[in-house]
PDB file of C-alpha atoms in Angstrom:
ATOM      1  CA  MET A   1      -0.106   0.005  -0.008  1.00 40.00           C
ATOM      2  CA  ASN A   2       1.375   3.335  -0.928  1.00 37.00           C
ATOM      3  CA  GLU A   3      -0.690   6.474  -0.046  1.00 38.00           C
ATOM      4  CA  GLN A   4      -0.013   9.963  -1.227  1.00 35.00           C
ATOM      5  CA  VAL A   5      -1.738  13.170  -0.181  1.00 33.00           C
ATOM      6  CA  THR A   6      -1.003  16.458  -1.640  1.00 33.00           C
ATOM      7  CA  SER A   7      -2.328  19.789  -2.452  1.00 33.00           C
ATOM      8  CA  ARG A   8      -1.462  21.629  -5.611  1.00 34.00           C
ATOM      9  CA  PRO A   9      -0.245  25.203  -5.583  1.00 34.00           C
ATOM     10  CA  ALA A  10      -2.892  27.884  -4.955  1.00 38.00           C
ATOM     11  CA  GLY A  11      -4.356  29.412  -8.173  1.00 40.00           C
ATOM     12  CA  ARG A  12      -7.117  31.880  -9.106  1.00 39.00           C
ATOM     13  CA  PRO A  13      -9.965  31.198 -11.475  1.00 42.00           C
ATOM     14  CA  GLY A  14      -8.976  32.881 -14.708  1.00 44.00           C
ATOM     15  CA  GLY A  15      -5.354  33.342 -13.559  1.00 43.00           C
ATOM     16  CA  ASP A  16      -2.321  31.792 -15.169  1.00 44.00           C
ATOM     17  CA  ARG A  17      -1.748  29.240 -12.312  1.00 40.00           C
ATOM     18  CA  PRO A  18      -3.926  26.174 -12.000  1.00 50.00           C
ATOM     19  CA  MET A  19      -6.845  26.103  -9.564  1.00 68.00           C
ATOM     20  CA  GLU A  20      -6.032  24.592  -6.297  1.00 86.00           C
ATOM     21  CA  VAL A  21      -7.067  20.896  -5.939  1.00 94.00           C
ATOM     22  CA  LEU A  22      -6.931  18.575  -2.980  1.00 97.00           C
ATOM     23  CA  HIS A  23      -5.440  15.237  -4.018  1.00 97.00           C
ATOM     24  CA  SER A  24      -5.122  11.856  -2.386  1.00 97.00           C
ATOM     25  CA  SER A  25      -4.126   8.521  -3.976  1.00 97.00           C
ATOM     26  CA  GLU A  26      -3.316   5.027  -2.963  1.00 97.00           C
ATOM     27  CA  VAL A  27      -2.156   1.823  -4.721  1.00 96.00           C
ATOM     28  CA  PHE A  28      -3.789  -1.325  -3.704  1.00 94.00           C
ATOM     29  CA  ASP A  29      -2.477  -4.810  -4.408  1.00 91.00           C
ATOM     30  CA  GLY A  30      -5.681  -6.878  -4.131  1.00 85.00           C
ATOM     31  CA  GLU A  31      -4.972  -8.235  -0.826  1.00 88.00           C
ATOM     32  CA  PRO A  32      -7.953  -8.869   1.588  1.00 87.00           C
ATOM     33  CA  GLY A  33      -9.176  -5.657   3.025  1.00 90.00           C
ATOM     34  CA  CYS A  34      -8.143  -3.384   0.167  1.00 92.00           C
ATOM     35  CA  ILE A  35     -11.796  -2.298  -0.541  1.00 93.00           C
ATOM     36  CA  ALA A  36     -12.290  -1.305   3.071  1.00 95.00           C
ATOM     37  CA  GLN A  37      -8.965   0.521   3.041  1.00 96.00           C
ATOM     38  CA  ALA A  38     -10.055   2.350  -0.166  1.00 96.00           C
ATOM     39  CA  ARG A  39     -13.392   3.387   1.422  1.00 96.00           C
ATOM     40  CA  ALA A  40     -11.427   4.626   4.556  1.00 97.00           C
ATOM     41  CA  LEU A  41      -9.105   6.717   2.327  1.00 98.00           C
ATOM     42  CA  ALA A  42     -12.101   8.264   0.585  1.00 97.00           C
ATOM     43  CA  ASP A  43     -13.723   8.910   4.031  1.00 96.00           C
ATOM     44  CA  ARG A  44     -10.575  10.676   5.210  1.00 97.00           C
ATOM     45  CA  PHE A  45     -10.453  12.705   2.024  1.00 98.00           C
ATOM     46  CA  LEU A  46     -13.997  13.823   2.152  1.00 97.00           C
ATOM     47  CA  ALA A  47     -13.560  14.784   5.714  1.00 96.00           C
ATOM     48  CA  ARG A  48     -10.562  16.845   4.897  1.00 96.00           C
ATOM     49  CA  LEU A  49     -12.321  18.477   1.910  1.00 96.00           C
ATOM     50  CA  ALA A  50     -15.141  19.508   4.109  1.00 95.00           C
ATOM     51  CA  ALA A  51     -12.806  20.771   6.932  1.00 95.00           C
ATOM     52  CA  GLU A  52     -10.147  22.484   4.993  1.00 93.00           C
ATOM     53  CA  TRP A  53     -12.005  23.512   1.755  1.00 93.00           C
ATOM     54  CA  LEU A  54     -15.430  24.074   3.250  1.00 94.00           C
ATOM     55  CA  ALA A  55     -16.879  21.722   0.706  1.00 94.00           C
ATOM     56  CA  VAL A  56     -20.602  21.332   1.113  1.00 93.00           C
ATOM     57  CA  PHE A  57     -22.062  17.834   0.556  1.00 92.00           C
ATOM     58  CA  GLY A  58     -25.700  17.608  -0.352  1.00 86.00           C
ATOM     59  CA  GLU A  59     -28.010  15.215   1.535  1.00 84.00           C
ATOM     60  CA  HIS A  60     -26.865  12.200  -0.367  1.00 89.00           C
ATOM     61  CA  THR A  61     -23.563  13.187  -1.979  1.00 92.00           C
ATOM     62  CA  ARG A  62     -21.225  11.867   0.691  1.00 93.00           C
ATOM     63  CA  SER A  63     -22.846   8.398   0.683  1.00 94.00           C
ATOM     64  CA  ASP A  64     -23.056   8.466  -3.203  1.00 96.00           C
ATOM     65  CA  LEU A  65     -19.358   9.177  -3.413  1.00 97.00           C
ATOM     66  CA  MET A  66     -18.435   6.361  -0.903  1.00 96.00           C
ATOM     67  CA  LEU A  67     -20.686   3.861  -2.826  1.00 96.00           C
ATOM     68  CA  ALA A  68     -19.049   4.980  -6.102  1.00 97.00           C
ATOM     69  CA  VAL A  69     -15.602   4.339  -4.641  1.00 97.00           C
ATOM     70  CA  SER A  70     -16.720   0.893  -3.337  1.00 96.00           C
ATOM     71  CA  GLU A  71     -18.093  -0.143  -6.829  1.00 95.00           C
ATOM     72  CA  LEU A  72     -15.123   1.146  -8.807  1.00 96.00           C
ATOM     73  CA  VAL A  73     -12.520  -0.357  -6.549  1.00 96.00           C
ATOM     74  CA  THR A  74     -14.472  -3.663  -6.333  1.00 93.00           C
ATOM     75  CA  ASN A  75     -14.488  -3.846 -10.111  1.00 92.00           C
ATOM     76  CA  ALA A  76     -10.635  -3.118 -10.349  1.00 94.00           C
ATOM     77  CA  ASP A  77     -10.064  -5.773  -7.639  1.00 92.00           C
ATOM     78  CA  ARG A  78     -12.363  -8.326  -9.387  1.00 90.00           C
ATOM     79  CA  TYR A  79     -11.315  -7.922 -12.961  1.00 88.00           C
ATOM     80  CA  SER A  80      -7.679  -6.728 -13.160  1.00 88.00           C
ATOM     81  CA  GLN A  81      -4.588  -8.706 -12.936  1.00 79.00           C
ATOM     82  CA  GLY A  82      -2.393  -6.650 -10.647  1.00 77.00           C
ATOM     83  CA  PRO A  83      -2.387  -3.548  -8.527  1.00 93.00           C
ATOM     84  CA  TYR A  84      -4.882  -0.716  -9.000  1.00 95.00           C
ATOM     85  CA  LEU A  85      -4.698   2.942  -8.179  1.00 97.00           C
ATOM     86  CA  LEU A  86      -7.422   5.042  -6.641  1.00 98.00           C
ATOM     87  CA  GLU A  87      -7.140   8.781  -6.994  1.00 98.00           C
ATOM     88  CA  LEU A  88      -9.401  11.351  -5.332  1.00 98.00           C
ATOM     89  CA  GLU A  89      -9.278  15.051  -6.337  1.00 98.00           C
ATOM     90  CA  GLY A  90     -11.533  17.708  -5.077  1.00 97.00           C
ATOM     91  CA  THR A  91     -12.370  21.393  -4.676  1.00 96.00           C
ATOM     92  CA  ALA A  92     -15.313  23.063  -2.899  1.00 94.00           C
ATOM     93  CA  GLU A  93     -17.350  22.596  -6.172  1.00 94.00           C
ATOM     94  CA  ARG A  94     -16.396  19.090  -7.453  1.00 96.00           C
ATOM     95  CA  VAL A  95     -14.969  15.700  -6.419  1.00 97.00           C
ATOM     96  CA  THR A  96     -13.429  13.310  -8.967  1.00 98.00           C
ATOM     97  CA  VAL A  97     -12.965   9.553  -8.231  1.00 98.00           C
ATOM     98  CA  THR A  98     -10.488   7.860 -10.594  1.00 98.00           C
ATOM     99  CA  VAL A  99      -9.433   4.296 -10.676  1.00 98.00           C
ATOM    100  CA  TYR A 100      -6.588   2.932 -12.813  1.00 97.00           C
ATOM    101  CA  ASP A 101      -6.185  -0.842 -13.239  1.00 96.00           C
ATOM    102  CA  SER A 102      -4.110  -3.164 -15.473  1.00 93.00           C
ATOM    103  CA  SER A 103      -7.064  -4.571 -17.516  1.00 93.00           C
ATOM    104  CA  THR A 104      -7.614  -3.045 -21.023  1.00 93.00           C
ATOM    105  CA  ALA A 105     -11.241  -4.300 -21.045  1.00 93.00           C
ATOM    106  CA  LEU A 106     -13.581  -1.450 -20.696  1.00 92.00           C
ATOM    107  CA  PRO A 107     -16.478  -1.897 -18.397  1.00 89.00           C
ATOM    108  CA  MET A 108     -19.874  -3.290 -19.649  1.00 83.00           C
ATOM    109  CA  PHE A 109     -22.770  -0.856 -19.363  1.00 78.00           C
ATOM    110  CA  TYR A 110     -26.056  -2.749 -19.195  1.00 77.00           C
ATOM    111  CA  SER A 111     -29.638  -1.458 -19.238  1.00 78.00           C
ATOM    112  CA  PRO A 112     -31.240  -1.472 -15.790  1.00 77.00           C
ATOM    113  CA  ASP A 113     -32.707  -4.985 -15.175  1.00 80.00           C
ATOM    114  CA  PRO A 114     -33.625  -5.877 -11.589  1.00 81.00           C
ATOM    115  CA  THR A 115     -33.884  -9.598 -12.594  1.00 84.00           C
ATOM    116  CA  ARG A 116     -30.273  -9.712 -13.751  1.00 80.00           C
ATOM    117  CA  PRO A 117     -27.876 -11.435 -11.208  1.00 81.00           C
ATOM    118  CA  GLY A 118     -24.888  -9.148 -10.997  1.00 76.00           C
ATOM    119  CA  GLY A 119     -23.422  -6.687 -13.452  1.00 76.00           C
ATOM    120  CA  HIS A 120     -25.027  -3.753 -11.596  1.00 81.00           C
ATOM    121  CA  GLY A 121     -21.818  -1.961 -10.467  1.00 86.00           C
ATOM    122  CA  MET A 122     -21.388   0.438 -13.333  1.00 90.00           C
ATOM    123  CA  GLU A 123     -25.146   0.884 -13.501  1.00 88.00           C
ATOM    124  CA  ILE A 124     -25.004   2.128  -9.937  1.00 91.00           C
ATOM    125  CA  VAL A 125     -21.913   4.450 -10.555  1.00 94.00           C
ATOM    126  CA  VAL A 126     -23.662   5.991 -13.649  1.00 93.00           C
ATOM    127  CA  ALA A 127     -26.737   6.689 -11.583  1.00 92.00           C
ATOM    128  CA  LEU A 128     -24.861   8.275  -8.652  1.00 94.00           C
ATOM    129  CA  CYS A 129     -22.301  10.535 -10.534  1.00 95.00           C
ATOM    130  CA  ASP A 130     -22.717  13.632 -12.753  1.00 95.00           C
ATOM    131  CA  ARG A 131     -20.192  12.354 -15.384  1.00 96.00           C
ATOM    132  CA  LEU A 132     -18.424   9.150 -15.956  1.00 96.00           C
ATOM    133  CA  THR A 133     -15.657   8.283 -18.376  1.00 95.00           C
ATOM    134  CA  ALA A 134     -13.868   5.077 -19.105  1.00 95.00           C
ATOM    135  CA  GLU A 135     -10.844   4.884 -21.363  1.00 96.00           C
ATOM    136  CA  ARG A 136      -7.877   2.733 -22.131  1.00 95.00           C
ATOM    137  CA  VAL A 137      -4.505   4.149 -20.992  1.00 96.00           C
ATOM    138  CA  PRO A 138      -0.981   2.768 -21.317  1.00 95.00           C
ATOM    139  CA  VAL A 139      -1.168   0.937 -18.046  1.00 90.00           C
ATOM    140  CA  GLY A 140      -4.618  -0.560 -18.703  1.00 94.00           C
ATOM    141  CA  LYS A 141      -7.634   1.537 -18.224  1.00 96.00           C
ATOM    142  CA  ARG A 142      -8.854   4.610 -16.330  1.00 97.00           C
ATOM    143  CA  ILE A 143     -12.390   5.024 -14.955  1.00 97.00           C
ATOM    144  CA  ARG A 144     -13.348   8.465 -13.685  1.00 97.00           C
ATOM    145  CA  ALA A 145     -16.447   9.551 -11.949  1.00 97.00           C
ATOM    146  CA  GLU A 146     -17.214  13.244 -11.343  1.00 97.00           C
ATOM    147  CA  PHE A 147     -19.426  14.669  -8.738  1.00 96.00           C
ATOM    148  CA  GLU A 148     -20.729  18.231  -8.597  1.00 95.00           C
ATOM    149  CA  LEU A 149     -21.094  19.425  -5.006  1.00 93.00           C
ATOM    150  CA  SER A 150     -23.675  21.735  -3.500  1.00 75.00           C
ATOM    151  CA  SER A 151     -22.698  25.404  -3.076  1.00 55.00           C
TER     152      SER A 151
END
């Protein structure tokens, strides 16, 4: 397990420096307990974002973010052959949850079907987040879920 927590240099909207972003990431090796550790990382990140950045989470936003982390990390744990990386980035306006894993197979997106046994993880993430992207990258694939926060 390798955890990094950093903040980028302060910037101003419309200025020449990038906007400030809180960042946290951790590499997981698929050992038992990794999914719980990923949720704990996300919980600490969201608490820090609320305390330091005064991020306001809507009535369900915090639980939606935690569920999305669980689903994305569970998929990486289940379908990749090797370590996976969870990255969290946030501002007072937005949180992005990104998972990189070694599999190049993009996730399947099924139509909602309550009679289907399994295959609901990405369906859940799509329903929870404001924007979802999945793409192949040199290390395998990257799945990114973006959440707009209340102001």
